[in-house]
Tab-separated table of N, CA and C in Angstrom:
chain	number	residue	atom	x	y	z
A	9	UNK	N	102.784	167.430	-47.120
A	9	UNK	CA	102.859	167.224	-48.151
A	9	UNK	C	102.552	165.443	-48.227
A	10	UNK	N	101.984	165.739	-49.543
A	10	UNK	CA	100.862	164.767	-50.140
A	10	UNK	C	101.522	163.359	-51.085
A	11	UNK	N	101.070	162.531	-51.251
A	11	UNK	CA	101.524	161.465	-51.378
A	11	UNK	C	102.160	161.792	-53.459
A	12	UNK	N	101.230	162.184	-54.098
A	12	UNK	CA	101.532	162.981	-55.481
A	12	UNK	C	103.051	163.662	-55.165
A	13	UNK	N	102.650	164.474	-54.186
A	13	UNK	CA	104.172	164.820	-54.355
A	13	UNK	C	104.946	164.553	-53.900
A	14	UNK	N	105.248	163.201	-53.158
A	14	UNK	CA	106.409	162.718	-52.429
A	14	UNK	C	106.863	161.970	-54.224
A	15	UNK	N	105.870	161.446	-55.081
A	15	UNK	CA	106.424	160.438	-55.767
A	15	UNK	C	106.977	161.195	-56.896
A	16	UNK	N	106.358	162.762	-56.896
A	16	UNK	CA	106.833	163.644	-58.153
A	16	UNK	C	108.425	163.880	-57.637
A	17	UNK	N	108.766	164.581	-56.316
A	17	UNK	CA	110.130	164.444	-55.839
A	17	UNK	C	110.642	163.500	-56.020
A	18	UNK	N	110.243	161.916	-55.488
A	18	UNK	CA	111.066	161.043	-56.177
A	18	UNK	C	111.681	160.903	-57.611
A	19	UNK	N	110.612	161.207	-58.164
A	19	UNK	CA	111.080	160.916	-60.102
A	19	UNK	C	111.810	162.051	-59.969
A	20	UNK	N	111.710	163.128	-59.225
A	20	UNK	CA	112.750	164.467	-59.883
A	20	UNK	C	114.157	164.117	-59.383
A	21	UNK	N	114.429	163.386	-58.033
A	21	UNK	CA	115.585	163.133	-57.624
A	21	UNK	C	116.273	161.669	-58.684
A	22	UNK	N	115.281	160.939	-58.864
A	22	UNK	CA	115.969	159.871	-60.011
A	22	UNK	C	116.683	160.702	-60.937
A	23	UNK	N	115.610	161.201	-61.947
A	23	UNK	CA	116.168	162.063	-63.035
A	23	UNK	C	117.332	163.022	-62.737
A	24	UNK	N	117.349	163.483	-61.585
A	24	UNK	CA	118.619	164.346	-61.033
A	24	UNK	C	119.826	163.236	-61.334
A	25	UNK	N	120.198	162.278	-60.193
A	25	UNK	CA	120.724	161.294	-60.067
A	25	UNK	C	121.435	160.721	-61.401
A	26	UNK	N	120.425	160.672	-62.490
A	26	UNK	CA	120.549	159.852	-63.585
A	26	UNK	C	121.392	160.870	-64.251
A	27	UNK	N	121.494	162.194	-63.898
A	27	UNK	CA	122.263	163.375	-65.237
A	27	UNK	C	123.653	163.360	-64.384
A	28	UNK	N	123.844	163.026	-63.129
A	28	UNK	CA	125.160	162.606	-62.126
A	28	UNK	C	125.831	161.780	-63.009
A	29	UNK	N	125.190	160.428	-62.932
A	29	UNK	CA	125.915	159.546	-64.033
A	29	UNK	C	126.215	159.528	-65.106
A	30	UNK	N	125.703	160.763	-65.639
A	30	UNK	CA	126.536	160.848	-67.083
A	30	UNK	C	127.162	161.707	-67.327
A	31	UNK	N	127.873	162.225	-66.235
A	31	UNK	CA	128.740	162.883	-66.386
A	31	UNK	C	130.197	162.265	-66.136
A	32	UNK	N	131.162	163.050	-66.713
A	32	UNK	CA	132.479	162.181	-66.515
A	32	UNK	C	132.674	161.680	-65.120
A	33	UNK	N	134.091	160.914	-65.008
A	33	UNK	CA	133.927	160.369	-63.652
A	33	UNK	C	134.748	161.359	-62.961
A	34	UNK	N	135.436	162.313	-63.024
A	34	UNK	CA	136.089	163.051	-62.370
A	34	UNK	C	134.649	163.842	-61.759
A	35	UNK	N	133.990	164.112	-62.627
A	35	UNK	CA	132.937	165.286	-62.399
A	35	UNK	C	132.043	164.519	-61.039
A	36	UNK	N	131.606	163.085	-61.367
A	36	UNK	CA	130.609	162.764	-60.697
A	36	UNK	C	131.488	162.492	-58.936
A	37	UNK	N	132.909	162.550	-59.604
A	37	UNK	CA	133.405	162.311	-57.805
A	37	UNK	C	133.227	163.354	-56.997
A	38	UNK	N	134.075	164.575	-57.435
A	38	UNK	CA	133.542	166.411	-57.259
A	38	UNK	C	132.346	166.546	-56.677
A	39	UNK	N	131.453	166.020	-57.455
A	39	UNK	CA	129.939	166.572	-57.604
A	39	UNK	C	129.163	165.499	-56.113
A	40	UNK	N	129.622	163.884	-55.745
A	40	UNK	CA	129.405	163.603	-54.959
A	40	UNK	C	129.963	163.851	-53.201
A	41	UNK	N	131.203	164.551	-53.602
A	41	UNK	CA	131.915	165.475	-52.193
A	41	UNK	C	131.239	166.716	-52.001
A	42	UNK	N	130.896	167.079	-53.079
A	42	UNK	CA	130.245	168.471	-53.070
A	42	UNK	C	128.158	168.388	-52.082
A	43	UNK	N	127.677	167.084	-52.926
A	43	UNK	CA	126.597	166.839	-52.252
A	43	UNK	C	126.878	166.427	-50.347
A	44	UNK	N	127.878	165.725	-50.521
A	44	UNK	CA	128.162	165.417	-48.795
A	44	UNK	C	128.687	166.772	-48.082
A	45	UNK	N	129.040	167.604	-48.500
A	45	UNK	CA	129.562	168.611	-47.714
A	45	UNK	C	128.166	169.435	-47.686
A	46	UNK	N	127.557	169.713	-48.692
A	46	UNK	CA	126.329	170.505	-48.829
A	46	UNK	C	125.654	170.146	-47.669
A	47	UNK	N	125.240	168.683	-47.902
A	47	UNK	CA	124.393	168.212	-46.616
A	47	UNK	C	124.428	167.995	-45.062
A	48	UNK	N	125.974	168.435	-45.302
A	48	UNK	CA	126.673	168.532	-43.675
A	48	UNK	C	126.377	169.945	-43.219
A	49	UNK	N	127.127	170.994	-44.098
A	49	UNK	CA	127.146	172.289	-43.460
A	49	UNK	C	126.546	173.216	-44.378
A	50	UNK	N	125.637	173.027	-45.571
A	50	UNK	CA	124.957	173.890	-46.120
A	50	UNK	C	123.654	174.236	-46.295
A	51	UNK	N	123.177	174.877	-46.642
A	51	UNK	CA	121.662	175.702	-46.692
A	51	UNK	C	120.499	174.768	-46.088
A	52	UNK	N	120.056	175.225	-45.088
A	52	UNK	CA	118.707	174.512	-44.705
A	52	UNK	C	118.423	174.372	-45.874
A	53	UNK	N	117.525	175.204	-46.718
A	53	UNK	CA	116.930	174.892	-47.672
A	53	UNK	C	117.074	173.602	-48.529
A	54	UNK	N	118.425	173.404	-48.659
A	54	UNK	CA	119.012	172.209	-49.295
A	54	UNK	C	117.967	170.841	-49.049
A	55	UNK	N	116.873	171.128	-48.190
A	55	UNK	CA	116.028	169.722	-47.544
A	55	UNK	C	114.996	169.967	-48.214
A	56	UNK	N	114.609	171.124	-49.237
A	56	UNK	CA	112.931	171.463	-49.496
A	56	UNK	C	113.353	171.165	-51.497
A	57	UNK	N	114.629	170.874	-51.592
A	57	UNK	CA	114.244	170.690	-52.983
A	57	UNK	C	115.598	170.984	-53.659
A	58	UNK	N	116.182	170.674	-54.927
A	58	UNK	CA	117.208	170.136	-55.145
A	58	UNK	C	117.633	171.344	-56.228
A	59	UNK	N	117.304	172.456	-56.176
A	59	UNK	CA	117.485	173.329	-56.971
A	59	UNK	C	119.092	173.840	-57.222
A	60	UNK	N	119.356	173.593	-56.007
A	60	UNK	CA	121.104	174.060	-55.872
A	60	UNK	C	121.854	172.871	-56.903
A	61	UNK	N	121.804	171.831	-56.259
A	61	UNK	CA	122.140	170.574	-56.881
A	61	UNK	C	122.195	170.103	-58.293
A	62	UNK	N	120.994	170.681	-58.840
A	62	UNK	CA	121.248	170.834	-60.084
A	62	UNK	C	121.186	172.336	-60.857
A	63	UNK	N	121.506	172.972	-60.012
A	63	UNK	CA	122.237	173.990	-60.604
A	63	UNK	C	124.206	173.707	-61.393
A	64	UNK	N	124.322	172.674	-60.156
A	64	UNK	CA	125.653	172.465	-59.964
A	64	UNK	C	125.865	171.273	-61.022
A	65	UNK	N	124.966	170.446	-61.631
A	65	UNK	CA	124.552	169.510	-62.514
A	65	UNK	C	124.839	170.465	-63.803
A	66	UNK	N	124.067	171.514	-64.253
A	66	UNK	CA	124.016	172.210	-65.061
A	66	UNK	C	125.676	173.165	-65.490
A	67	UNK	N	126.591	173.180	-64.281
A	67	UNK	CA	127.636	173.985	-64.318
A	67	UNK	C	128.280	172.963	-65.064
A	68	UNK	N	128.231	171.681	-64.444
A	68	UNK	CA	129.309	170.283	-64.914
A	68	UNK	C	129.019	169.935	-65.840
A	69	UNK	N	127.789	169.753	-66.481
A	69	UNK	CA	127.434	169.186	-67.601
A	69	UNK	C	128.261	170.676	-68.821
A	70	UNK	N	127.880	171.722	-68.459
A	70	UNK	CA	128.554	172.670	-69.311
A	70	UNK	C	130.535	172.244	-69.393
A	71	UNK	N	130.535	172.481	-68.528
A	71	UNK	CA	132.462	172.742	-68.211
A	71	UNK	C	132.755	171.067	-69.147
A	72	UNK	N	131.832	169.868	-68.570
A	72	UNK	CA	132.483	168.900	-69.184
A	72	UNK	C	131.840	169.147	-71.127
A	73	UNK	N	131.238	169.426	-71.604
A	73	UNK	CA	131.156	169.593	-73.015
A	73	UNK	C	132.018	170.464	-73.197
A	74	UNK	N	132.373	171.395	-72.807
A	74	UNK	CA	133.815	172.346	-73.352
A	74	UNK	C	135.143	171.777	-73.291
A	75	UNK	N	134.956	169.923	-72.674
A	75	UNK	CA	136.213	169.851	-72.514
A	75	UNK	C	137.069	169.819	-71.523
A	76	UNK	N	136.759	170.472	-69.979
A	76	UNK	CA	137.264	171.381	-68.984
A	76	UNK	C	137.239	170.098	-67.689
A	77	UNK	N	138.458	170.315	-67.006
A	77	UNK	CA	138.578	169.196	-66.030
A	77	UNK	C	137.758	169.814	-64.976
A	78	UNK	N	137.051	169.172	-63.962
A	78	UNK	CA	136.486	169.242	-63.042
A	78	UNK	C	136.950	170.523	-62.176
A	79	UNK	N	137.879	170.622	-62.258
A	79	UNK	CA	139.250	171.522	-61.071
A	79	UNK	C	139.226	172.694	-61.494
A	80	UNK	N	138.836	172.777	-63.120
A	80	UNK	CA	138.886	174.026	-64.111
A	80	UNK	C	137.149	174.657	-63.622
A	81	UNK	N	136.785	173.838	-63.279
A	81	UNK	CA	135.192	174.686	-63.273
A	81	UNK	C	134.852	175.170	-61.799
A	82	UNK	N	135.241	174.250	-60.826
A	82	UNK	CA	135.342	174.648	-59.508
A	82	UNK	C	136.434	175.506	-58.763
A	83	UNK	N	137.388	175.013	-59.291
A	83	UNK	CA	138.971	175.325	-58.104
A	83	UNK	C	139.336	174.717	-57.951
A	84	UNK	N	140.647	174.842	-57.399
A	84	UNK	CA	141.095	173.486	-56.381
A	84	UNK	C	140.557	173.289	-54.806
A	85	UNK	N	140.009	174.191	-54.441
A	85	UNK	CA	139.026	174.426	-53.336
A	85	UNK	C	137.863	174.129	-53.510
A	86	UNK	N	137.759	172.886	-53.367
A	86	UNK	CA	136.208	172.874	-53.684
A	86	UNK	C	135.588	173.065	-52.499
A	87	UNK	N	135.692	173.182	-51.223
A	87	UNK	CA	135.141	173.679	-50.201
A	87	UNK	C	135.124	175.077	-49.970
A	88	UNK	N	135.823	175.774	-50.244
A	88	UNK	CA	135.025	177.793	-50.693
A	88	UNK	C	134.209	177.498	-51.652
A	89	UNK	N	134.751	176.606	-53.024
A	89	UNK	CA	133.593	176.983	-53.624
A	89	UNK	C	131.913	176.371	-53.449
A	90	UNK	N	132.052	175.369	-52.701
A	90	UNK	CA	130.721	175.367	-51.896
A	90	UNK	C	130.477	176.415	-50.996
A	91	UNK	N	131.123	176.884	-50.296
A	91	UNK	CA	130.949	178.177	-49.326
A	91	UNK	C	130.725	179.142	-49.928
A	92	UNK	N	131.440	179.617	-51.228
A	92	UNK	CA	130.824	180.418	-51.966
A	92	UNK	C	129.840	180.602	-52.591
A	93	UNK	N	128.869	179.154	-52.952
A	93	UNK	CA	127.764	179.233	-53.087
A	93	UNK	C	126.680	179.081	-52.597
A	94	UNK	N	126.678	178.985	-50.761
A	94	UNK	CA	126.041	179.234	-49.876
A	94	UNK	C	126.186	180.368	-49.202
A	95	UNK	N	127.166	180.954	-49.645
A	95	UNK	CA	127.456	182.457	-48.818
A	95	UNK	C	126.279	183.382	-48.479
A	96	UNK	N	124.800	183.520	-48.983
A	96	UNK	CA	124.301	184.372	-49.248
A	96	UNK	C	122.764	183.245	-47.866
A	97	UNK	N	122.824	182.084	-47.729
A	97	UNK	CA	122.119	181.063	-47.062
A	97	UNK	C	122.215	180.865	-45.939
A	98	UNK	N	120.978	180.705	-44.674
A	98	UNK	CA	121.310	180.253	-43.992
A	98	UNK	C	122.029	178.116	-43.941
A	99	UNK	N	122.621	178.783	-43.045
A	99	UNK	CA	123.489	177.294	-43.029
A	99	UNK	C	123.192	176.680	-41.646
A	100	UNK	N	123.693	175.149	-41.755
A	100	UNK	CA	123.139	174.723	-40.344
A	100	UNK	C	123.882	175.106	-39.401
A	101	UNK	N	125.583	175.807	-39.668
A	101	UNK	CA	125.882	175.921	-38.798
A	101	UNK	C	125.456	177.697	-38.212
A	102	UNK	N	125.149	178.069	-38.932
A	102	UNK	CA	124.636	179.256	-38.570
A	102	UNK	C	123.230	179.002	-37.444
A	103	UNK	N	122.307	177.956	-37.538
A	103	UNK	CA	121.698	177.530	-36.789
A	103	UNK	C	122.366	176.917	-35.544
A	104	UNK	N	123.072	176.239	-35.342
A	104	UNK	CA	123.667	175.742	-34.311
A	104	UNK	C	124.399	177.122	-33.914
A	105	UNK	N	124.867	177.948	-34.260
A	105	UNK	CA	125.715	179.008	-33.711
A	105	UNK	C	124.546	180.058	-32.948
A	106	UNK	N	123.637	179.854	-33.751
A	106	UNK	CA	122.299	180.623	-32.641
A	106	UNK	C	121.561	180.064	-31.458
A	107	UNK	N	121.646	178.952	-31.715
A	107	UNK	CA	121.074	177.354	-30.750
A	107	UNK	C	122.155	178.087	-29.643
A	108	UNK	N	123.464	177.708	-29.901
A	108	UNK	CA	124.484	178.113	-28.754
A	108	UNK	C	124.275	179.706	-27.907
A	109	UNK	N	124.234	180.126	-29.080
A	109	UNK	CA	124.275	182.194	-28.246
A	109	UNK	C	123.107	182.106	-27.671
A	110	UNK	N	121.887	181.199	-27.954
A	110	UNK	CA	120.739	181.477	-27.126
A	110	UNK	C	120.763	181.142	-26.045
A	111	UNK	N	121.683	179.625	-25.655
A	111	UNK	CA	121.772	179.094	-24.590
A	111	UNK	C	122.281	179.317	-23.654
A	112	UNK	N	123.595	180.245	-23.845
A	112	UNK	CA	124.702	180.774	-23.490
A	112	UNK	C	123.529	182.087	-22.587
A	113	UNK	N	122.951	183.144	-23.419
A	113	UNK	CA	122.480	183.857	-23.029
A	113	UNK	C	121.276	183.667	-21.776
A	114	UNK	N	120.542	182.637	-21.759
A	114	UNK	CA	119.560	181.944	-20.778
A	114	UNK	C	120.298	181.444	-20.045
A	115	UNK	N	121.466	180.569	-19.772
A	115	UNK	CA	122.405	181.193	-18.945
A	115	UNK	C	122.954	181.583	-17.702
A	116	UNK	N	123.024	182.484	-18.472
A	116	UNK	CA	123.942	184.145	-18.134
A	116	UNK	C	122.584	184.620	-16.892
A	117	UNK	N	121.952	184.762	-17.849
A	117	UNK	CA	120.717	185.474	-17.170
A	117	UNK	C	119.938	184.780	-15.456
A	118	UNK	N	120.005	183.216	-15.973
A	118	UNK	CA	119.955	182.407	-14.748
A	118	UNK	C	120.538	182.425	-13.550
A	119	UNK	N	121.947	182.821	-13.984
A	119	UNK	CA	123.180	182.998	-13.417
A	119	UNK	C	123.004	184.031	-12.557
A	120	UNK	N	122.849	185.051	-13.525
A	120	UNK	CA	122.633	186.660	-12.801
A	120	UNK	C	121.600	186.907	-11.844
A	121	UNK	N	120.692	185.590	-11.837
A	121	UNK	CA	119.476	186.020	-10.756
A	121	UNK	C	119.716	185.303	-10.117
A	122	UNK	N	120.230	184.537	-9.875
A	122	UNK	CA	120.668	183.673	-8.594
A	122	UNK	C	121.457	184.649	-8.141
A	123	UNK	N	122.635	185.575	-8.221
A	123	UNK	CA	123.629	186.079	-7.754
A	123	UNK	C	122.457	187.589	-7.282
A	124	UNK	N	121.447	188.326	-8.096
A	124	UNK	CA	120.901	189.174	-7.391
A	124	UNK	C	120.098	188.650	-6.088
A	125	UNK	N	119.655	187.254	-6.208
A	125	UNK	CA	118.788	186.567	-5.178
A	125	UNK	C	119.576	186.600	-3.983
A	126	UNK	N	120.882	186.183	-4.125
A	126	UNK	CA	121.726	185.937	-3.001
A	126	UNK	C	122.093	187.520	-2.008
A	127	UNK	N	122.217	188.450	-2.828
A	127	UNK	CA	122.438	189.932	-2.247
A	127	UNK	C	121.488	190.073	-1.367
């Protein structure tokens, strides 16, 4: 990534955060919780762009314009809302599970090899 790309990404992020600040307070609070949730367990691709987060802001702007409360837009279970957004994406949880499975498989093969050597 070149310097121009980094500058453009920074501008895009600033514009995005400005949109969030323009939302009603209840929307801002829920957005920040969604953002934290997605950064912890969300899609691996999230670090490469803000498309998903921008889509959430679009949805929130529409809901606010219609006079809806934020939980009318997301539902009361905000974590389930987030999970539904990323259900078809590879998540950090998936990466961790794959890593654990690989390590267990490697350890089992090593243990079986030792058992065979003793026989």
